[in-house]
C-alpha positions as a printed Julia matrix, in Angstrom:
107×3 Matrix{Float64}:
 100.33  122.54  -60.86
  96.62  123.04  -61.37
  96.69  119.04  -62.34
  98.29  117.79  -59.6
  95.85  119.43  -57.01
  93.1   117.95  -59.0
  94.79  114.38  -58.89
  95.91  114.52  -55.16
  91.99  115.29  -54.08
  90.24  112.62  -57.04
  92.4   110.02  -55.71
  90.88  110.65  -51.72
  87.21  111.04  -53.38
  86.89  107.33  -53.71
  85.96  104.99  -51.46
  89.56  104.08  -49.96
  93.38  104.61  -50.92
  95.94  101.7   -50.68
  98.72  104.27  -48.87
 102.49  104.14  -47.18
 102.67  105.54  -43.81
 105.02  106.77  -41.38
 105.18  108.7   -37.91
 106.55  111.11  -36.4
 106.78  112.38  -32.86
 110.01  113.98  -31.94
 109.25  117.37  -32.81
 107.4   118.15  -29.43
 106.51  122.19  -29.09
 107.75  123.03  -32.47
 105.23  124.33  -34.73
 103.33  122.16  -37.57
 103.16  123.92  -41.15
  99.23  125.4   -39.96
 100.99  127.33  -37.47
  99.6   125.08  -34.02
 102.45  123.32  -31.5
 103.18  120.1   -32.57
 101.2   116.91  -29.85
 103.11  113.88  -30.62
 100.24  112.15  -28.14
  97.25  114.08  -30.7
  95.73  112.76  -33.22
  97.09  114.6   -36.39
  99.11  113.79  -39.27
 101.1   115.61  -42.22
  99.9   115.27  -45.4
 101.65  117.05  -48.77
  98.47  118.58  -50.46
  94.99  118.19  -48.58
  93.9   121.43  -46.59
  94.41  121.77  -43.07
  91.71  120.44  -40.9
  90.82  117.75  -43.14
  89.95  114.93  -41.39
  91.19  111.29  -42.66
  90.74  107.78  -41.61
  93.75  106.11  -41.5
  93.58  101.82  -41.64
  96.64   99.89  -40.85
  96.01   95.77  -39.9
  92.83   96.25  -39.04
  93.18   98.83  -36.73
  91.92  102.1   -37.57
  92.2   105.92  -36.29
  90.43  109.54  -37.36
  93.35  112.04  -37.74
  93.32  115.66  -38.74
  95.71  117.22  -40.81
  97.89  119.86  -39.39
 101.06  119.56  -41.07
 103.0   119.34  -44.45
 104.73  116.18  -45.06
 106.04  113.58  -45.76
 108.97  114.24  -47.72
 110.34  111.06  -48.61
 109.88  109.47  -51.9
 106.59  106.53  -51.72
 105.16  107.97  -48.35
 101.78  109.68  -48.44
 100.81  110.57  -45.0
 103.04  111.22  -41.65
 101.02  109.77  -38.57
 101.7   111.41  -34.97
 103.07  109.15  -32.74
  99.67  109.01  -30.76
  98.07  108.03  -33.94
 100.65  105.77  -35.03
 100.46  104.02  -31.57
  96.69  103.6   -31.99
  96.94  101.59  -35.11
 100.14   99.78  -34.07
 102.4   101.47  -36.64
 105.25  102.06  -34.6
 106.97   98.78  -34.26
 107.13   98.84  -38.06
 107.85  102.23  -38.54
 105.97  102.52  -41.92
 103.66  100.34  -43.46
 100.69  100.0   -46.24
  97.53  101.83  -44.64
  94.37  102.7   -46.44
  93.23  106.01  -46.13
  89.72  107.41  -46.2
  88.22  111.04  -45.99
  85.83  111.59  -43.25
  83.32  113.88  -43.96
């Protein structure tokens, strides 16, 4: 377990990450995994091992958008990071639905 941790926060230490994305924003009012209501219009996303409140840059087409995680997620196989809707609409991922983002720690 120990070496997975270690992996999931080397591989965000450099530069950039070559990612899948998705969204998500049907869950309105429920609560996310850090125990806040869920904004699909907010700028957040799920992610399956960084700590809550990290903040991430998230770079799809050329678009970009700062997110903060605030959930656990995704749990489909090849996916790294659920966008909200609000952040998938700011990039332009929700015509697609999922699609190769690169994703950056902001400090």
């Amino acid at each position: 377990m120990r070496v997975l941790i270690v992996a999931a926060f080397v591989a965000l230490a450099s530069p950039a990450s070559a990612d899948v994305a998705s969204y998500y924003g049907f869950e309105s009012g429920k609560k996310t995994a850090n125990g806040e209501r869920f904004n699909p219009l907010g700028m957040t996303a799920a992610h399956r091992t960084l700590p809550f409140g990290t903040r991430l840059r998230v770079t799809y087409r050329g678009q970009s958008v700062v997110v903060r995680v605030n959930d656990r997620g995704p749990f489909i196989k090849g996916r790294t990071i659920d966008l909200s809707l609000g952040a998938a609409r700011a990039i332009g991922l929700t015509s697609a639905g999922v699609g190769h983002v690169t994703i950056e720690r902001v400090d």
